[in-house]
PDB file of C-alpha atoms in Angstrom:
ATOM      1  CA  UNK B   1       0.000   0.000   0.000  1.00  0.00           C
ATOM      2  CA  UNK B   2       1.555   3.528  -1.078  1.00  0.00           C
ATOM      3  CA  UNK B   3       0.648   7.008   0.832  1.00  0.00           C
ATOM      4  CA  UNK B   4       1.138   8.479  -2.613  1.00  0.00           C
ATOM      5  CA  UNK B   5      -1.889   9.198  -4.224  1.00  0.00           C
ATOM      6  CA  UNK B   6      -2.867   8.556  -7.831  1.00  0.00           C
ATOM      7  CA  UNK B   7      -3.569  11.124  -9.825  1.00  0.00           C
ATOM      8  CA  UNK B   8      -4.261  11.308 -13.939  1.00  0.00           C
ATOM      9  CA  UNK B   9      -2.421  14.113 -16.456  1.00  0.00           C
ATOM     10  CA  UNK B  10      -5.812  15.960 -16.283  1.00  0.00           C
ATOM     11  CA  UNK B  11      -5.755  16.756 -12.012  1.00  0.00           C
ATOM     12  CA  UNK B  12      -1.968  17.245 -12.298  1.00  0.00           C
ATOM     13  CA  UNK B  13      -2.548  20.062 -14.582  1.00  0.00           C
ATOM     14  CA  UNK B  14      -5.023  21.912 -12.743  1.00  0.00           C
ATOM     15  CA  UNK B  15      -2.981  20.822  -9.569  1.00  0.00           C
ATOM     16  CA  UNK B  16       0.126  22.611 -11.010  1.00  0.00           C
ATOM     17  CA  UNK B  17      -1.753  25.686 -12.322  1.00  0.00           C
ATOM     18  CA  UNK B  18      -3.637  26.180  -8.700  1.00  0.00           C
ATOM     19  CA  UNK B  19      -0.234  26.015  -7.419  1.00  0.00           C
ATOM     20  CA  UNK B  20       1.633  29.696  -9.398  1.00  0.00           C
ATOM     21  CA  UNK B  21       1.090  32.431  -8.493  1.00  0.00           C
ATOM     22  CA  UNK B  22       3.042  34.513 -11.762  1.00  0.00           C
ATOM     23  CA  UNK B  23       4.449  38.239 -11.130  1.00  0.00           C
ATOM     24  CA  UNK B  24       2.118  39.416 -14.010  1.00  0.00           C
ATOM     25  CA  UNK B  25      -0.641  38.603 -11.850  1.00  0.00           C
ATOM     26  CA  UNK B  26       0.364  40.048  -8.711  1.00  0.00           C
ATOM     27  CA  UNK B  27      -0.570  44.183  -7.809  1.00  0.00           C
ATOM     28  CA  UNK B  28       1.141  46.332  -5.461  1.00  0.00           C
ATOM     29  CA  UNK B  29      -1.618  47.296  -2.597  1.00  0.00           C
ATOM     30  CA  UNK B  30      -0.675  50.438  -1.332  1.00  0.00           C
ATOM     31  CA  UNK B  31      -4.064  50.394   0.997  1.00  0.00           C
ATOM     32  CA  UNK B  32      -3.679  47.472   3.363  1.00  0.00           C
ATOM     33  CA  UNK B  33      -1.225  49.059   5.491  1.00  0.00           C
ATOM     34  CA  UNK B  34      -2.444  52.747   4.257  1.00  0.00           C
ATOM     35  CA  UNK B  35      -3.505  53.646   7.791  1.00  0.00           C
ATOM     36  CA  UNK B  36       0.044  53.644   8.946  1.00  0.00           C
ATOM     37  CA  UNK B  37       0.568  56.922   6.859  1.00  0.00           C
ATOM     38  CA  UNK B  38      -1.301  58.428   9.509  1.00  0.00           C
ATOM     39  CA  UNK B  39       1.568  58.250  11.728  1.00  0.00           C
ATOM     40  CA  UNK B  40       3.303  60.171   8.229  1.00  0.00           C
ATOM     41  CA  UNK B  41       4.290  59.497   4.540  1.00  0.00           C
ATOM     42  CA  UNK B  42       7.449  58.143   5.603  1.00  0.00           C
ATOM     43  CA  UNK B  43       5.690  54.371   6.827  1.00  0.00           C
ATOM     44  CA  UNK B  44       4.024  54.193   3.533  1.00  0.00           C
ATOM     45  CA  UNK B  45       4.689  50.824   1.888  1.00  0.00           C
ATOM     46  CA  UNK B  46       3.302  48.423  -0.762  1.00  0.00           C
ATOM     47  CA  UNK B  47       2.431  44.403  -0.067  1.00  0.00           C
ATOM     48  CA  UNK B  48       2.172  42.178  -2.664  1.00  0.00           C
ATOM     49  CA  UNK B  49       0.219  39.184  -1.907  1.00  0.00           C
ATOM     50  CA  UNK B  50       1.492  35.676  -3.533  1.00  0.00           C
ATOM     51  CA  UNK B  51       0.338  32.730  -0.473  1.00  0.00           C
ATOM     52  CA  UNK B  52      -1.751  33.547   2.116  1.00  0.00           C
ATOM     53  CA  UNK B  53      -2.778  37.253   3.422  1.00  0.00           C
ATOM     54  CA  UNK B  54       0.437  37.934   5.692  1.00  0.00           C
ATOM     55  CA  UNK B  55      -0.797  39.553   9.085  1.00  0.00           C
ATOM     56  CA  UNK B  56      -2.251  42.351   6.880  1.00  0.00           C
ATOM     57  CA  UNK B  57      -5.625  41.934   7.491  1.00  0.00           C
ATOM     58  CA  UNK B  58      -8.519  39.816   5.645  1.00  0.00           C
ATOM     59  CA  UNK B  59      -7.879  39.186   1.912  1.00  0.00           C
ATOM     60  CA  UNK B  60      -9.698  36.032   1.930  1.00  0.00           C
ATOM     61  CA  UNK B  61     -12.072  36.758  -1.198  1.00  0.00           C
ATOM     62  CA  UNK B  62      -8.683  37.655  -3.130  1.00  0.00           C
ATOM     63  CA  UNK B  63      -8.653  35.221  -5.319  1.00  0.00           C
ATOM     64  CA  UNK B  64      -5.006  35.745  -6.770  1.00  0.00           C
ATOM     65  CA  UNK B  65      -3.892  34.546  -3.919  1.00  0.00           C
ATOM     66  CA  UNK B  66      -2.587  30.948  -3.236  1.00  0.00           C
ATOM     67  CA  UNK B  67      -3.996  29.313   0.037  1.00  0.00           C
ATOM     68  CA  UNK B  68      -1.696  28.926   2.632  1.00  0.00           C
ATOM     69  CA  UNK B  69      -0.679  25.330   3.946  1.00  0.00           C
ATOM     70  CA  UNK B  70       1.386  26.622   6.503  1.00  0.00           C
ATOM     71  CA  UNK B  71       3.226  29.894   6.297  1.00  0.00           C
ATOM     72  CA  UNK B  72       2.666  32.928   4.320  1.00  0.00           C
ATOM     73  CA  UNK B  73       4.577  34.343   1.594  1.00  0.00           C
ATOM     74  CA  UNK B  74       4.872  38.125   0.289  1.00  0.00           C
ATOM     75  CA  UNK B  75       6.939  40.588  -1.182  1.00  0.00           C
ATOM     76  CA  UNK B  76       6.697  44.488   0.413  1.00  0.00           C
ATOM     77  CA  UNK B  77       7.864  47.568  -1.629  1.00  0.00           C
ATOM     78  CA  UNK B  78       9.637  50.285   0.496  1.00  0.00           C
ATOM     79  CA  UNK B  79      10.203  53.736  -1.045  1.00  0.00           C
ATOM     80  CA  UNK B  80      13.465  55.177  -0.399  1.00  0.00           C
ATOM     81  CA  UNK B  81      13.940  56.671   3.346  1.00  0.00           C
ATOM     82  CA  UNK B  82      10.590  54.882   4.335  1.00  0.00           C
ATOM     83  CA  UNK B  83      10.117  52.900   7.016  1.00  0.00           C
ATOM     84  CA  UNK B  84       8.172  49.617   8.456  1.00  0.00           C
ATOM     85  CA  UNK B  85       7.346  50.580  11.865  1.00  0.00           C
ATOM     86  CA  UNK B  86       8.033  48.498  15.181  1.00  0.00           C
ATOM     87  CA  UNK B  87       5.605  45.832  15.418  1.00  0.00           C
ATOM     88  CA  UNK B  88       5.292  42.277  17.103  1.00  0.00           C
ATOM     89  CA  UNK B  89       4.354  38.872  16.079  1.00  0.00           C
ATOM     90  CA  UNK B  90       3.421  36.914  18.764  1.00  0.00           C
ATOM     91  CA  UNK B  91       2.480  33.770  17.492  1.00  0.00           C
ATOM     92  CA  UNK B  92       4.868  33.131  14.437  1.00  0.00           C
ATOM     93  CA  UNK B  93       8.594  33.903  13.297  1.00  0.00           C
ATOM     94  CA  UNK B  94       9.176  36.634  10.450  1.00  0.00           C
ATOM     95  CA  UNK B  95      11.708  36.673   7.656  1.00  0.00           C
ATOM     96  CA  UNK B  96      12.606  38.657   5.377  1.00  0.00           C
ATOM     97  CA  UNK B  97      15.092  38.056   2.136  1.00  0.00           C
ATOM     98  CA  UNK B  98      16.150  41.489   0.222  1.00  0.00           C
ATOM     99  CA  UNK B  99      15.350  41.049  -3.738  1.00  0.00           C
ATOM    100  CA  UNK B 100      16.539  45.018  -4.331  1.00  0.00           C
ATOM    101  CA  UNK B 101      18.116  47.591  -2.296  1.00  0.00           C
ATOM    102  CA  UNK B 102      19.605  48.034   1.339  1.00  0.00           C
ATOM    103  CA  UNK B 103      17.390  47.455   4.472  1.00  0.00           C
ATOM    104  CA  UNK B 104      18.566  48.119   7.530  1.00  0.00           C
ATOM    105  CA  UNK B 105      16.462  46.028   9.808  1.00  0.00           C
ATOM    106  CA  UNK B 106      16.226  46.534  13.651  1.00  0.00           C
ATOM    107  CA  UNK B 107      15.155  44.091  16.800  1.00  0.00           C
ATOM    108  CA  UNK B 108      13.985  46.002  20.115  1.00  0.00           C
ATOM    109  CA  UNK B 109      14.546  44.586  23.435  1.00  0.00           C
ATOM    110  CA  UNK B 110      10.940  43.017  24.737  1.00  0.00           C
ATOM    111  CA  UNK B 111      10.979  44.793  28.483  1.00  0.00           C
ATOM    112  CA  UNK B 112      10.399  48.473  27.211  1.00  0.00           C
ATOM    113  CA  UNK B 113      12.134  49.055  23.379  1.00  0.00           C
ATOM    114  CA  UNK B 114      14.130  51.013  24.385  1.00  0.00           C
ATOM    115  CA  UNK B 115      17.692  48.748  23.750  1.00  0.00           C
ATOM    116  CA  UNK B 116      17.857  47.911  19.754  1.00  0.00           C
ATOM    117  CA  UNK B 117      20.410  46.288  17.493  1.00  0.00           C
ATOM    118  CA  UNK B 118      20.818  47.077  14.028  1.00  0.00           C
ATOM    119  CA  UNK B 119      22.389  45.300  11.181  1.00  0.00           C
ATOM    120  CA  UNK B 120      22.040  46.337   7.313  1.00  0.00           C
ATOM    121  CA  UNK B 121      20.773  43.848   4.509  1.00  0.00           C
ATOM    122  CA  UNK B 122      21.347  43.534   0.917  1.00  0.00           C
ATOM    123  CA  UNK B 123      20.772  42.108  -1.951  1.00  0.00           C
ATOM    124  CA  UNK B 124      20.127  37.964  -1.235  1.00  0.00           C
ATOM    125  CA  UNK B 125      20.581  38.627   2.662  1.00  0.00           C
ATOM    126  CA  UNK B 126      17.980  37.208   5.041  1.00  0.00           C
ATOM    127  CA  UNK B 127      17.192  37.438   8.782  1.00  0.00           C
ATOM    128  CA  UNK B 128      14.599  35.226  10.521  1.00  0.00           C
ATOM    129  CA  UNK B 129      12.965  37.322  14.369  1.00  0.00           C
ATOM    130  CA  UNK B 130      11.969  34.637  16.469  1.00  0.00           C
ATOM    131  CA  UNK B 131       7.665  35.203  18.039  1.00  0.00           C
ATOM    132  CA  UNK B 132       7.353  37.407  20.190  1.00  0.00           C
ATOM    133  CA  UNK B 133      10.230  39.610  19.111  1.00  0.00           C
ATOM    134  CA  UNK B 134       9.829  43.170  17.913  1.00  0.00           C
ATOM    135  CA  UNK B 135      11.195  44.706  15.075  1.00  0.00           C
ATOM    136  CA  UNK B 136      11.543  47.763  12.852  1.00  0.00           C
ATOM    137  CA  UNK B 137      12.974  48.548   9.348  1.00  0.00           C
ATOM    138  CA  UNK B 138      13.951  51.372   7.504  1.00  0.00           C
ATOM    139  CA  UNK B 139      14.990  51.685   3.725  1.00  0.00           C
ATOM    140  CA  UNK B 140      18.426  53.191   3.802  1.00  0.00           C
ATOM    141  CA  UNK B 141      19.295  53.301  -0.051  1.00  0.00           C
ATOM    142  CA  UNK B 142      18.410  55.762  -2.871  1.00  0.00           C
ATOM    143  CA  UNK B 143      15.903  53.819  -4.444  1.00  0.00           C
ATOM    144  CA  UNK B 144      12.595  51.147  -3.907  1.00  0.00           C
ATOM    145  CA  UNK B 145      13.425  48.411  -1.572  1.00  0.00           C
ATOM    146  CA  UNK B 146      11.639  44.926  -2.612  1.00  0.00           C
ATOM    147  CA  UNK B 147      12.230  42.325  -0.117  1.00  0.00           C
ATOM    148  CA  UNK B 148      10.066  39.109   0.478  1.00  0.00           C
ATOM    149  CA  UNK B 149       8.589  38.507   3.926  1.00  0.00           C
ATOM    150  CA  UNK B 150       7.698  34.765   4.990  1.00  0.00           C
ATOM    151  CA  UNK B 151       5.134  34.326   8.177  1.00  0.00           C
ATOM    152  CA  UNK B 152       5.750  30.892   9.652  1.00  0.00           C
ATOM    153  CA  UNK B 153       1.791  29.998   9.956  1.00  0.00           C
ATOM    154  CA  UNK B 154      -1.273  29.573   7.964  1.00  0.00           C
ATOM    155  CA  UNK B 155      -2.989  32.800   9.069  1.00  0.00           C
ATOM    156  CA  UNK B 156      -1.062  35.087  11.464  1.00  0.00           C
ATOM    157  CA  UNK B 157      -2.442  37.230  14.388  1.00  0.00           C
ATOM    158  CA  UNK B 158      -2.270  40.904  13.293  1.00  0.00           C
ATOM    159  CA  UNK B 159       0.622  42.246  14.754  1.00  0.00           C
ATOM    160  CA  UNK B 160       0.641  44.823  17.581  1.00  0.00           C
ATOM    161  CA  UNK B 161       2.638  47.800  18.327  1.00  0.00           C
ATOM    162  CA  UNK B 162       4.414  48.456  21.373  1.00  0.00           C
ATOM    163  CA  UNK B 163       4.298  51.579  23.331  1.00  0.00           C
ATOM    164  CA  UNK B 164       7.566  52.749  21.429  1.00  0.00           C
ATOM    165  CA  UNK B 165       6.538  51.982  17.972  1.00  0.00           C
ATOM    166  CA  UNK B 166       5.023  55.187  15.993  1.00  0.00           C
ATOM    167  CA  UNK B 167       2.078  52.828  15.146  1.00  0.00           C
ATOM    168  CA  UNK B 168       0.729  52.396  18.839  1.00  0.00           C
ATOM    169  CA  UNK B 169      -2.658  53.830  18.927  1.00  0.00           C
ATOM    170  CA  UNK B 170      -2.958  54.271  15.917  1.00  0.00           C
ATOM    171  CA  UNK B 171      -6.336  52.706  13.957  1.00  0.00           C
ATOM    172  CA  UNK B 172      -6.693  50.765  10.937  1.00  0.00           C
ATOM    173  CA  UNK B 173     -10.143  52.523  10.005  1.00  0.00           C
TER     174      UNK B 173
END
């Protein structure tokens, strides 16, 4: 008895085609994480959506977007000097793997934010921050940053925003 299933040419091919998500389908939403802008221009950033939603918010009836099994799977664009505030998820790691530009990326001590450290990312560098740790980054080149960010669960908790992140108090509607 095998635990590999059988399947014919015909389910392979719509297995394979359920399972790309192509560039030329993919559009940079500038509105999911709009509201941050209300903290100013500066946290202002693009997501692009390729498997799952990312902590982002409900983009269920998206239908671009490849199901998650078990982690999710983005790109974000970051305009030159912006930033991606200090935020926290609790219930699943966060990487993210620079595709263009320099990132510098920043973890915050969990007691009161106030102790950081710092390194700077390039092109084909990743770092992985464990649950539970918070962390910041900032686009430090000339140009767009596009990095991918990978959620290690199906569906993550939206993140929160400590009391030293620019984005505490501040309301998605």
């Amino acid at each position: 008895m095998s635990d590999t299933p059988t399947t014919g040419a015909t389910d392979l091919e719509a297995l394979i085609d359920s399972c790309i998500a192509s560039r030329d389908s993919r559009y940079e939403d500038w509105d999911t994480l709009g509201f941050q802008a209300k903290a100013g221009d500066e946290f202002r950033r693009a997501q692009i959506r390729y498997v799952g939603s990312g902590a982002t918010g409900n983009h269920e009836t998206d239908s671009r977007i490849i199901p998650s099994g078990g982690f999710t799977f983005s790109n974000m664009r970051l305009p030159a000097g912006a930033v991606g505030p200090e935020h926290t998820h609790h219930d699943a790691e966060e990487a993210f793997f620079v595709l263009e530009g320099t990132l510098e990326v920043t973890v915050h001590d969990v007691e009161d934010g106030t102790k950081t450290a710092s390194r700077v990312l390039g092109y084909r560098d990743l770092i992985r921050v464990p649950a539970g740790v918070p962390r910041s980054l900032r686009n430090i080149g000339d140009t767009d940053a596009l990095f991918c960010v990978i959620i290690g669960t199906r569906k993550p908790q939206v993140p929160t925003y400590p009391a030293t992140s620019p984005m505490h108090g501040i309301t998605r509607d």
